[in-house]
PDB file of C-alpha atoms in Angstrom:
ATOM      1  CA  ASN A   1     -77.947  49.931 -90.634  1.00  0.00           C
ATOM      2  CA  GLY A   2     -80.282  49.124 -93.478  1.00  0.00           C
ATOM      3  CA  ALA A   3     -83.615  50.057 -94.947  1.00  0.00           C
ATOM      4  CA  ALA A   4     -87.216  48.893 -95.040  1.00  0.00           C
ATOM      5  CA  VAL A   5     -89.600  50.053 -97.752  1.00  0.00           C
ATOM      6  CA  LEU A   6     -93.222  49.082 -98.298  1.00  0.00           C
ATOM      7  CA  SER A   7     -94.542  49.946-101.745  1.00  0.00           C
ATOM      8  CA  ILE A   8     -98.094  49.432-102.935  1.00  0.00           C
ATOM      9  CA  LYS A   9     -99.292  49.843-106.493  1.00  0.00           C
ATOM     10  CA  VAL A  10    -102.953  49.748-107.423  1.00  0.00           C
ATOM     11  CA  ARG A  11    -104.039  49.370-111.012  1.00  0.00           C
ATOM     12  CA  VAL A  12    -107.707  49.724-111.889  1.00  0.00           C
ATOM     13  CA  MET A  13    -108.659  48.610-115.373  1.00  0.00           C
ATOM     14  CA  PRO A  14    -112.111  48.457-117.010  1.00  0.00           C
ATOM     15  CA  ARG A  15    -112.639  44.794-116.079  1.00  0.00           C
ATOM     16  CA  CYS A  16    -110.400  44.163-113.093  1.00  0.00           C
ATOM     17  CA  LEU A  17    -108.299  45.432-110.209  1.00  0.00           C
ATOM     18  CA  LEU A  18    -104.706  44.471-109.453  1.00  0.00           C
ATOM     19  CA  ILE A  19    -102.872  45.331-106.242  1.00  0.00           C
ATOM     20  CA  LEU A  20     -99.130  44.767-105.904  1.00  0.00           C
ATOM     21  CA  ALA A  21     -97.573  45.100-102.449  1.00  0.00           C
ATOM     22  CA  ARG A  22     -93.837  44.688-101.830  1.00  0.00           C
ATOM     23  CA  LEU A  23     -91.945  44.818 -98.567  1.00  0.00           C
ATOM     24  CA  PHE A  24     -88.207  45.224 -99.073  1.00  0.00           C
ATOM     25  CA  VAL A  25     -85.893  44.841 -96.079  1.00  0.00           C
ATOM     26  CA  ARG A  26     -82.126  45.273 -96.217  1.00  0.00           C
ATOM     27  CA  VAL A  27     -80.053  44.719 -93.103  1.00  0.00           C
ATOM     28  CA  ASP A  28     -76.558  45.759 -94.161  1.00  0.00           C
ATOM     29  CA  TYR A  29     -74.147  42.835 -94.271  1.00  0.00           C
ATOM     30  CA  VAL A  30     -76.783  40.487 -92.812  1.00  0.00           C
ATOM     31  CA  LEU A  31     -79.596  39.837 -95.353  1.00  0.00           C
ATOM     32  CA  VAL A  32     -81.864  41.105 -98.101  1.00  0.00           C
ATOM     33  CA  ARG A  33     -85.536  40.123 -97.888  1.00  0.00           C
ATOM     34  CA  VAL A  34     -88.465  40.745-100.253  1.00  0.00           C
ATOM     35  CA  ARG A  35     -92.104  39.858 -99.590  1.00  0.00           C
ATOM     36  CA  ASP A  36     -94.481  40.239-102.547  1.00  0.00           C
ATOM     37  CA  VAL A  37     -98.267  40.002-102.447  1.00  0.00           C
ATOM     38  CA  ARG A  38    -100.441  40.277-105.545  1.00  0.00           C
ATOM     39  CA  VAL A  39    -104.213  40.603-105.267  1.00  0.00           C
ATOM     40  CA  PHE A  40    -106.491  40.275-108.296  1.00  0.00           C
ATOM     41  CA  HIS A  41    -110.236  40.898-108.584  1.00  0.00           C
ATOM     42  CA  GLU A  42    -112.352  40.678-111.716  1.00  0.00           C
ATOM     43  CA  PHE A  43    -115.300  43.059-111.518  1.00  0.00           C
ATOM     44  CA  GLY A  44    -118.707  41.412-111.618  1.00  0.00           C
ATOM     45  CA  THR A  45    -117.478  38.400-109.680  1.00  0.00           C
ATOM     46  CA  GLY A  46    -117.076  37.939-105.963  1.00  0.00           C
ATOM     47  CA  ARG A  47    -113.761  36.173-106.362  1.00  0.00           C
ATOM     48  CA  ILE A  48    -110.490  37.641-105.055  1.00  0.00           C
ATOM     49  CA  CYS A  49    -107.196  35.840-105.730  1.00  0.00           C
ATOM     50  CA  ARG A  50    -103.952  36.290-103.821  1.00  0.00           C
ATOM     51  CA  ASP A  51    -100.401  35.228-104.669  1.00  0.00           C
ATOM     52  CA  VAL A  52     -97.616  35.477-102.075  1.00  0.00           C
ATOM     53  CA  THR A  53     -93.893  35.185-102.799  1.00  0.00           C
ATOM     54  CA  TRP A  54     -91.089  35.269-100.227  1.00  0.00           C
ATOM     55  CA  ARG A  55     -87.517  35.874-101.355  1.00  0.00           C
ATOM     56  CA  GLU A  56     -84.444  36.341 -99.246  1.00  0.00           C
ATOM     57  CA  CYS A  57     -80.732  35.796 -99.187  1.00  0.00           C
ATOM     58  CA  ARG A  58     -78.104  36.038 -96.503  1.00  0.00           C
ATOM     59  CA  TRP A  59     -75.577  38.753 -97.309  1.00  0.00           C
ATOM     60  CA  SER A  60     -72.694  36.287 -97.526  1.00  0.00           C
ATOM     61  CA  GLU A  61     -74.569  34.338-100.241  1.00  0.00           C
ATOM     62  CA  LEU A  62     -75.621  37.239-102.498  1.00  0.00           C
ATOM     63  CA  VAL A  63     -72.863  36.756-105.082  1.00  0.00           C
ATOM     64  CA  THR A  64     -72.563  32.963-104.979  1.00  0.00           C
ATOM     65  CA  GLY A  65     -76.204  32.023-104.338  1.00  0.00           C
ATOM     66  CA  ALA A  66     -78.160  34.727-106.160  1.00  0.00           C
ATOM     67  CA  GLY A  67     -75.573  36.118-108.562  1.00  0.00           C
ATOM     68  CA  VAL A  68     -76.170  39.719-107.495  1.00  0.00           C
ATOM     69  CA  PRO A  69     -73.794  42.345-106.080  1.00  0.00           C
ATOM     70  CA  ASP A  70     -72.977  42.284-102.373  1.00  0.00           C
ATOM     71  CA  ASP A  71     -71.960  45.932-102.006  1.00  0.00           C
ATOM     72  CA  VAL A  72     -74.411  48.002 -99.960  1.00  0.00           C
ATOM     73  CA  GLY A  73     -74.539  50.776-102.565  1.00  0.00           C
ATOM     74  CA  SER A  74     -76.147  48.434-105.098  1.00  0.00           C
ATOM     75  CA  TRP A  75     -79.059  47.794-102.752  1.00  0.00           C
ATOM     76  CA  ARG A  76     -79.804  51.394-101.721  1.00  0.00           C
ATOM     77  CA  VAL A  77     -83.561  51.768-102.167  1.00  0.00           C
ATOM     78  CA  GLU A  78     -83.158  55.218-100.663  1.00  0.00           C
ATOM     79  CA  ASP A  79     -81.768  56.380-104.035  1.00  0.00           C
ATOM     80  CA  THR A  80     -85.190  55.902-105.640  1.00  0.00           C
ATOM     81  CA  ALA A  81     -86.736  58.534-103.369  1.00  0.00           C
ATOM     82  CA  ALA A  82     -87.693  62.058-104.342  1.00  0.00           C
ATOM     83  CA  GLY A  83     -84.166  63.377-103.758  1.00  0.00           C
ATOM     84  CA  ALA A  84     -82.797  61.723-106.884  1.00  0.00           C
ATOM     85  CA  GLY A  85     -83.519  63.040-110.363  1.00  0.00           C
ATOM     86  CA  ALA A  86     -86.448  61.373-112.116  1.00  0.00           C
ATOM     87  CA  GLY A  87     -84.279  59.608-114.715  1.00  0.00           C
ATOM     88  CA  ALA A  88     -81.719  58.421-112.175  1.00  0.00           C
ATOM     89  CA  ALA A  89     -84.436  57.231-109.775  1.00  0.00           C
ATOM     90  CA  ALA A  90     -86.180  55.272-112.546  1.00  0.00           C
ATOM     91  CA  ALA A  91     -82.924  53.617-113.622  1.00  0.00           C
ATOM     92  CA  THR A  92     -82.092  52.710-110.025  1.00  0.00           C
ATOM     93  CA  GLN A  93     -85.602  51.336-109.507  1.00  0.00           C
ATOM     94  CA  GLN A  94     -85.304  49.147-112.624  1.00  0.00           C
ATOM     95  CA  ARG A  95     -81.915  47.808-111.521  1.00  0.00           C
ATOM     96  CA  LEU A  96     -83.217  47.042-108.015  1.00  0.00           C
ATOM     97  CA  GLN A  97     -86.311  45.278-109.386  1.00  0.00           C
ATOM     98  CA  ALA A  98     -84.106  43.047-111.532  1.00  0.00           C
ATOM     99  CA  MET A  99     -81.842  42.189-108.589  1.00  0.00           C
ATOM    100  CA  MET A 100     -84.801  41.481-106.291  1.00  0.00           C
ATOM    101  CA  GLY A 101     -86.197  39.069-108.863  1.00  0.00           C
ATOM    102  CA  ARG A 102     -82.959  37.075-108.756  1.00  0.00           C
ATOM    103  CA  LEU A 103     -83.113  36.476-105.009  1.00  0.00           C
ATOM    104  CA  PRO A 104     -83.953  32.854-104.243  1.00  0.00           C
ATOM    105  CA  GLU A 105     -87.489  32.058-103.151  1.00  0.00           C
ATOM    106  CA  VAL A 106     -87.851  30.738 -99.624  1.00  0.00           C
ATOM    107  CA  ALA A 107     -90.696  28.795 -98.101  1.00  0.00           C
ATOM    108  CA  ALA A 108     -93.364  30.861 -96.414  1.00  0.00           C
ATOM    109  CA  PRO A 109     -94.813  29.646 -93.121  1.00  0.00           C
ATOM    110  CA  THR A 110     -97.000  26.576 -93.587  1.00  0.00           C
ATOM    111  CA  ASP A 111    -100.121  28.476 -92.507  1.00  0.00           C
ATOM    112  CA  LEU A 112     -99.657  30.995 -95.350  1.00  0.00           C
ATOM    113  CA  PRO A 113    -100.506  29.403 -98.709  1.00  0.00           C
ATOM    114  CA  ARG A 114     -98.705  30.700-101.766  1.00  0.00           C
ATOM    115  CA  TYR A 115    -101.945  30.888-103.753  1.00  0.00           C
ATOM    116  CA  SER A 116    -105.326  31.501-102.223  1.00  0.00           C
ATOM    117  CA  SER A 117    -108.697  32.871-103.176  1.00  0.00           C
ATOM    118  CA  ILE A 118    -112.013  33.717-101.650  1.00  0.00           C
ATOM    119  CA  ASP A 119    -115.425  33.971-103.209  1.00  0.00           C
ATOM    120  CA  LEU A 120    -117.255  36.788-101.449  1.00  0.00           C
ATOM    121  CA  ASP A 121    -120.568  35.630-102.923  1.00  0.00           C
ATOM    122  CA  GLU A 122    -120.305  32.508-100.755  1.00  0.00           C
ATOM    123  CA  VAL A 123    -119.342  34.246 -97.518  1.00  0.00           C
TER     124      VAL A 123
END
């Protein structure tokens, strides 16, 4: 049992665009994994920047290694869905975001740089 949730947030501002993508995977009593990708583009330039962060923790190390709860109920992303009341869902989402941020970072594959950019004007 577990859960996998992909969330994407797009923010368009007068001068730039920011995309935040998060893949959350919970395999009950095995591991918790979070993959974050941030993409930034400043309008008027051809440059696009990307930042990738991998976090994960084996279930047995949640309390000792990451200092977060190891009970399944604490990690239920399903509680942030439409079925919960708006206030309860927002509170659960905030708590989950804080716990995800405390998971230790792990090395991404060597062919996936943490920071990268491309200049579309030069392509």
